[in-house]
Coordinates of C-alpha atoms in Angstrom, one line a residue:
M49 CA 50.0 87.5 -70.8
A50 CA 52.7 85.0 -71.6
Q51 CA 56.0 86.0 -73.1
S52 CA 54.6 85.3 -76.6
G53 CA 51.6 87.4 -75.9
I54 CA 49.3 84.4 -75.7
P55 CA 46.4 85.0 -73.3
V56 CA 45.5 82.7 -70.4
I57 CA 41.7 82.0 -70.1
D58 CA 39.9 80.5 -67.2
I59 CA 37.3 78.5 -69.0
N60 CA 35.1 78.1 -65.9
A61 CA 35.3 81.6 -64.5
A62 CA 32.2 83.1 -66.1
D63 CA 29.1 82.4 -68.1
E64 CA 29.6 80.6 -71.5
A65 CA 28.8 83.7 -73.5
T66 CA 31.6 85.7 -71.8
I67 CA 34.1 82.8 -72.1
G68 CA 33.1 82.3 -75.7
Q69 CA 33.8 85.9 -76.5
Q70 CA 37.2 85.7 -74.8
L71 CA 38.1 82.6 -76.8
V72 CA 37.1 84.1 -80.1
D73 CA 39.0 87.3 -79.4
A74 CA 42.1 85.3 -78.5
A75 CA 41.8 83.0 -81.5
E76 CA 41.5 86.0 -83.9
E77 CA 44.4 87.8 -82.4
H78 CA 46.8 85.0 -81.6
G79 CA 45.5 81.6 -82.8
F80 CA 46.9 80.2 -79.6
I81 CA 45.2 80.2 -76.2
Y82 CA 46.2 78.8 -72.7
I83 CA 43.2 77.4 -70.8
R84 CA 43.2 76.7 -67.1
N85 CA 40.9 75.9 -64.2
L86 CA 39.5 72.9 -66.0
G87 CA 37.3 71.7 -63.2
Q88 CA 35.8 68.4 -64.1
D89 CA 36.8 68.7 -67.8
I90 CA 40.2 67.0 -67.4
S91 CA 42.3 66.2 -64.3
A92 CA 46.0 66.5 -63.7
A93 CA 46.1 62.8 -62.8
Q94 CA 44.6 61.9 -66.3
V95 CA 47.3 64.0 -68.0
D96 CA 50.1 62.5 -65.9
E97 CA 48.9 58.9 -66.6
A98 CA 48.8 59.6 -70.4
F99 CA 52.4 60.8 -70.3
A100 CA 53.4 57.7 -68.3
L101 CA 52.2 55.5 -71.1
L102 CA 54.3 57.1 -73.8
F103 CA 56.5 55.0 -76.1
D104 CA 57.3 51.9 -74.0
A105 CA 56.8 49.4 -76.8
P106 CA 59.8 47.7 -78.4
L107 CA 61.1 49.4 -81.7
E108 CA 60.2 46.4 -83.9
E109 CA 56.6 46.5 -82.7
K110 CA 56.3 50.2 -83.4
A111 CA 58.0 49.8 -86.8
A112 CA 55.4 47.2 -87.8
C113 CA 52.7 49.9 -87.4
A114 CA 54.3 52.5 -89.8
I115 CA 52.3 55.6 -90.7
Q116 CA 49.7 55.0 -93.5
T117 CA 47.5 57.2 -95.6
N118 CA 44.7 56.7 -93.1
N119 CA 46.8 59.0 -90.9
R120 CA 47.4 56.3 -88.3
G121 CA 50.6 54.6 -87.2
W122 CA 54.1 55.2 -85.9
G123 CA 57.0 57.2 -87.4
G124 CA 60.6 57.3 -86.4
L125 CA 63.3 60.0 -86.5
H126 CA 63.2 62.1 -89.8
S127 CA 60.2 60.2 -91.1
E128 CA 58.1 63.4 -91.1
T129 CA 59.0 66.8 -92.6
L130 CA 56.6 69.5 -91.5
D131 CA 58.3 72.3 -93.5
P132 CA 59.5 70.7 -96.7
R133 CA 60.2 74.0 -98.4
T134 CA 63.0 74.9 -96.0
Q135 CA 64.0 71.8 -94.1
K136 CA 67.1 69.8 -95.4
V137 CA 66.5 67.1 -92.8
G138 CA 63.2 65.6 -91.5
D139 CA 62.0 66.3 -88.0
F140 CA 64.0 65.2 -85.1
K141 CA 61.2 63.3 -83.4
E142 CA 59.4 60.0 -83.0
Y143 CA 55.6 60.0 -83.0
A144 CA 52.6 57.7 -82.9
Y145 CA 49.0 58.2 -83.7
L146 CA 46.6 56.4 -81.5
L147 CA 45.6 53.2 -83.4
D148 CA 44.2 49.8 -82.8
K149 CA 47.4 47.7 -83.0
F150 CA 49.8 49.7 -80.9
E151 CA 49.5 51.2 -77.5
D152 CA 52.3 49.9 -75.3
N153 CA 51.3 46.5 -76.6
T154 CA 48.9 45.9 -73.6
D155 CA 45.1 46.1 -73.5
A156 CA 45.3 48.0 -70.2
S157 CA 47.4 50.8 -71.8
K158 CA 45.2 50.9 -74.8
T159 CA 42.1 51.3 -72.7
R160 CA 43.6 54.1 -70.6
L161 CA 44.8 56.0 -73.7
E162 CA 41.4 55.6 -75.3
A163 CA 39.8 56.9 -72.1
F164 CA 42.1 59.9 -72.3
R165 CA 41.2 60.5 -75.9
D166 CA 37.5 60.4 -74.9
V167 CA 38.1 63.1 -72.2
C168 CA 39.9 65.2 -74.8
T169 CA 37.0 64.8 -77.3
A170 CA 34.6 66.1 -74.6
L171 CA 36.8 69.1 -73.8
C172 CA 37.1 70.0 -77.5
S173 CA 33.3 69.7 -77.9
K174 CA 33.0 72.2 -75.0
L175 CA 35.5 74.6 -76.5
L176 CA 33.8 74.4 -79.9
R177 CA 30.5 75.2 -78.3
L178 CA 32.0 78.1 -76.5
I179 CA 33.6 79.4 -79.7
G180 CA 30.3 79.0 -81.4
N181 CA 28.6 81.0 -78.7
G182 CA 31.3 83.7 -79.2
L183 CA 30.5 83.9 -82.9
G184 CA 26.7 83.8 -82.3
V185 CA 26.2 80.4 -83.9
G186 CA 25.7 78.2 -80.8
D187 CA 26.4 74.5 -81.4
F188 CA 27.1 74.9 -85.1
F189 CA 30.8 73.7 -84.8
A190 CA 30.2 71.2 -82.0
Q191 CA 27.4 69.5 -84.0
A192 CA 29.7 69.3 -87.1
H193 CA 32.2 67.3 -85.0
E194 CA 29.7 64.6 -84.2
I195 CA 30.6 61.6 -86.4
K196 CA 27.9 60.9 -89.0
P197 CA 26.8 57.3 -90.0
G198 CA 29.3 55.9 -92.5
D199 CA 32.1 58.4 -91.6
E200 CA 35.4 57.5 -90.0
C201 CA 36.8 59.8 -87.3
D202 CA 39.6 62.0 -88.3
T203 CA 40.2 63.2 -84.7
I204 CA 43.6 62.0 -83.6
L205 CA 45.6 61.6 -80.4
R206 CA 49.3 62.0 -81.2
L207 CA 52.2 61.0 -78.9
L208 CA 55.5 62.7 -79.5
R209 CA 59.1 62.2 -78.3
Y210 CA 62.1 64.3 -79.2
P211 CA 65.4 62.7 -78.3
P212 CA 68.0 64.9 -76.5
P213 CA 69.9 67.2 -78.9
S214 CA 73.2 65.7 -77.6
L215 CA 72.2 62.3 -79.1
T216 CA 71.4 63.7 -82.6
T217 CA 73.6 65.0 -85.3
H218 CA 72.3 68.4 -86.3
T219 CA 73.3 71.8 -87.6
P220 CA 72.4 75.3 -86.3
S221 CA 69.8 75.6 -89.1
D222 CA 68.0 72.4 -88.1
V223 CA 64.8 72.3 -86.0
R224 CA 63.3 69.5 -83.9
A225 CA 59.9 70.0 -85.7
G226 CA 59.6 72.2 -88.8
A227 CA 57.5 75.3 -89.1
H228 CA 53.9 74.4 -89.7
S229 CA 50.3 75.1 -88.9
D230 CA 47.9 72.3 -87.7
Y231 CA 45.4 70.7 -90.1
G232 CA 42.1 70.4 -88.3
S233 CA 39.8 72.5 -86.2
I234 CA 41.5 72.9 -82.8
T235 CA 44.4 71.2 -81.1
L236 CA 44.9 70.5 -77.5
L237 CA 48.6 70.4 -76.6
F238 CA 49.9 68.8 -73.3
R239 CA 53.5 69.4 -72.2
L240 CA 55.7 68.5 -69.3
R241 CA 57.1 71.1 -66.9
G242 CA 60.5 72.5 -67.8
Q243 CA 60.7 71.4 -71.4
A244 CA 61.5 74.2 -73.7
G245 CA 61.3 74.3 -77.5
L246 CA 57.9 75.4 -78.8
E247 CA 57.9 78.7 -80.6
V248 CA 55.3 80.7 -82.5
Q249 CA 56.0 82.7 -85.6
Q250 CA 55.6 86.5 -85.0
S251 CA 56.4 87.8 -88.5
P252 CA 55.2 86.4 -91.9
D253 CA 58.8 86.3 -93.2
G254 CA 59.6 83.7 -90.5
D255 CA 62.5 85.7 -89.1
S256 CA 60.9 86.4 -85.7
W257 CA 59.9 83.7 -83.3
A258 CA 58.7 83.8 -79.7
P259 CA 59.0 81.0 -77.1
V260 CA 55.8 79.6 -75.7
P261 CA 56.5 78.7 -72.1
V262 CA 54.9 75.6 -70.5
H263 CA 53.9 77.7 -67.5
P264 CA 52.9 81.3 -68.5
P265 CA 53.1 83.9 -65.7
G266 CA 50.6 83.2 -62.9
T267 CA 50.2 79.5 -63.5
A268 CA 53.2 78.0 -61.8
R269 CA 51.1 76.6 -58.9
D270 CA 48.5 75.1 -61.1
P271 CA 48.1 71.3 -60.6
S272 CA 49.4 70.7 -64.1
P273 CA 50.6 73.0 -66.9
P274 CA 47.7 74.9 -68.6
I275 CA 46.5 73.2 -71.8
L276 CA 47.6 75.0 -74.9
V277 CA 44.8 75.3 -77.5
N278 CA 45.4 76.4 -81.1
V279 CA 43.3 76.9 -84.1
G280 CA 43.9 74.7 -87.1
D281 CA 43.9 75.4 -90.8
L282 CA 40.4 73.8 -91.3
L283 CA 38.7 76.1 -88.8
S284 CA 40.6 79.1 -90.0
Y285 CA 39.5 78.3 -93.6
W286 CA 35.9 77.6 -92.5
T287 CA 35.7 81.1 -90.9
G288 CA 37.4 82.9 -93.7
G289 CA 40.5 83.5 -91.8
L290 CA 38.8 85.2 -88.8
L291 CA 40.1 82.5 -86.5
R292 CA 43.9 82.4 -87.0
S293 CA 45.9 79.3 -87.7
T294 CA 49.3 80.3 -86.4
V295 CA 52.6 78.9 -87.7
H296 CA 54.7 77.2 -85.0
R297 CA 57.8 75.0 -84.6
V298 CA 59.9 73.1 -82.1
A299 CA 63.5 74.5 -81.9
F300 CA 66.6 72.9 -80.5
G301 CA 67.4 75.9 -78.3
G302 CA 66.5 79.5 -79.1
D303 CA 65.2 81.9 -76.5
E304 CA 64.5 79.6 -73.6
V305 CA 62.3 80.7 -70.7
D306 CA 63.6 80.7 -67.2
G307 CA 63.2 77.3 -65.6
E308 CA 62.9 75.5 -69.0
S309 CA 65.6 73.7 -71.0
A310 CA 65.8 72.1 -74.4
A311 CA 68.8 69.9 -73.4
D312 CA 66.7 66.9 -72.3
P313 CA 64.3 64.6 -74.2
R314 CA 61.0 66.4 -74.9
Y315 CA 57.6 64.7 -74.6
S316 CA 54.2 66.1 -75.7
I317 CA 50.7 64.9 -76.4
A318 CA 48.6 66.5 -79.1
F319 CA 44.9 66.0 -79.6
F320 CA 43.8 67.1 -83.1
S321 CA 40.0 67.7 -83.4
S322 CA 38.4 67.6 -86.8
P323 CA 34.7 67.6 -88.0
S324 CA 33.0 64.6 -89.4
P325 CA 34.8 64.0 -92.8
S326 CA 31.6 64.5 -94.8
T327 CA 31.0 67.9 -93.3
V328 CA 30.8 70.6 -96.0
L329 CA 32.8 73.7 -95.1
G330 CA 30.2 76.1 -96.3
V331 CA 28.9 79.4 -94.9
V332 CA 29.2 79.9 -91.1
P333 CA 26.0 81.9 -90.2
S334 CA 27.9 84.4 -88.1
E335 CA 27.8 88.2 -88.6
R336 CA 31.3 88.5 -87.3
V337 CA 32.6 86.0 -89.8
R338 CA 30.6 87.5 -92.6
N339 CA 32.0 91.0 -91.9
F340 CA 35.6 90.0 -91.2
V341 CA 38.1 91.8 -93.5
P342 CA 41.7 90.5 -93.4
R343 CA 44.2 93.1 -92.1
S344 CA 46.4 92.6 -95.2
S345 CA 43.7 93.7 -97.6
N346 CA 43.9 97.2 -99.1
S347 CA 40.5 97.1 -100.8
S348 CA 37.7 99.3 -99.8
S349 CA 35.1 96.9 -100.9
S350 CA 34.1 94.4 -98.2
D351 CA 33.1 91.8 -100.7
S352 CA 36.4 91.8 -102.5
A353 CA 38.4 92.3 -99.3
N354 CA 36.9 89.3 -97.6
P355 CA 38.2 86.1 -99.3
Y356 CA 35.2 84.4 -97.7
A357 CA 33.0 85.7 -100.5
E358 CA 34.9 83.8 -103.1
R359 CA 36.2 80.9 -101.0
R360 CA 36.0 77.4 -102.5
V361 CA 33.5 75.2 -100.6
M362 CA 34.9 71.7 -99.9
R363 CA 34.3 68.8 -97.6
A364 CA 36.3 68.3 -94.4
D365 CA 38.1 65.2 -95.7
E366 CA 39.1 67.0 -98.9
H367 CA 40.7 69.7 -96.9
L368 CA 42.5 67.2 -94.6
W369 CA 43.8 65.1 -97.6
M370 CA 45.1 68.3 -99.2
R371 CA 47.2 69.2 -96.1
L372 CA 48.4 65.7 -95.4
A373 CA 49.6 65.3 -99.0
E374 CA 51.8 68.3 -98.5
T375 CA 53.6 66.7 -95.5
Y376 CA 53.6 63.0 -96.6
G377 CA 53.9 63.6 -100.3
D378 CA 55.7 60.3 -101.3
L379 CA 53.3 58.2 -99.2
Y380 CA 50.2 59.8 -100.8
K381 CA 51.7 59.6 -104.3
K382 CA 52.0 55.8 -103.8
E383 CA 48.4 55.7 -102.6
E384 CA 47.2 57.5 -105.8
K385 CA 49.1 55.0 -108.0
A386 CA 47.8 51.9 -106.2

C-alpha cells in the first residue's frame, strides 16, 4: 500500500477475472489505483519520449491555439480554475490538450504524440474491459468507448507544466491546481520521478489530504513510475457511485514524501478517456452496481438508499458539457450567446 492507501495492482499477474475484481475493489474503495508490470501495453521508452516533447513551442504559437469549447487548445498560467468555489487565483499551471494545430510545431512531434495517445487508448480499453469483467458485464464499457459514426472523440491527451514555486507569487492558501475530480471515465496519469505535489482528499470537509507518491513502496526499481489510474465523474455517475471519483489537487508543498520535492518545475501527462459522446448513461447490467448502497445512506430501503434507482439518464456529451461549464464558465457562456 502507498502512503495514501492507494493499492498497487500488477495488471498482468493473473487471469482477467481476478485482475478485474481487484480493479473494481480498488476503484470502489479509493477511486485511485497504481498499475504496474505493463508488459506490452506501454513501455518506459514511450513515456519518456512523450515527456521529452512537452511544451517546446514558442509562447506566441501556443497562445494562438487558446482553449475553446471543443475542449482543445492551450492555456497559460491562471487560465483554468479547477475549484472556483474556494480558489481566489486560477491554477498555477500551463496546459495543452492534444490538437491538430499545435504539437511542438513539427509534424514529427505531432506524429509521436498521436502514437502515444493511441497506446493510451488501447491501455484504457484493456482497463475498461477488466473493470467490466470485475462487474460481470464483460465488454460493456469498452464497447461504449468505441467512437460511433458521426461522433467526435472526447478522449483527450493533456500535457501539463507547473512552474517552480519560486518563480510565482502565491500565498499559503494557494494551490498549484485546485481541488477537483476528473470528468470522464478513467484517467491515466504519468509523472516524473521525484516531483511531489499530488494529493488526494481523505475527508469530505476537505481538511485532510494525503500525498500520492510517484513511486509507492515496492516500485522504486520499476523501469518507469507506475501509472496512476483514477475513476472520473462520468463512470462514477454511470455506476451509481459504486466506482468512486476521488477529489484531488496539486499543492505547493504539504506533506512531501521522502525523495520527492515540490521546489522544481512539475510536469505530468494526463490521458482522459470518455465514451462515445452519443452513449446513453443508462442502466449498467451488473448485480453489484444494482445492489450498491452508498455508505452515507441511513435508509433501510435499498431502492431509496441507492440513488441509482432515481438517477437521471443522460448522454455522455451532456454530462461532459455540464462539468466543463463549471470549470470554464465564462467561455461556455460566450458560446451559449453566440
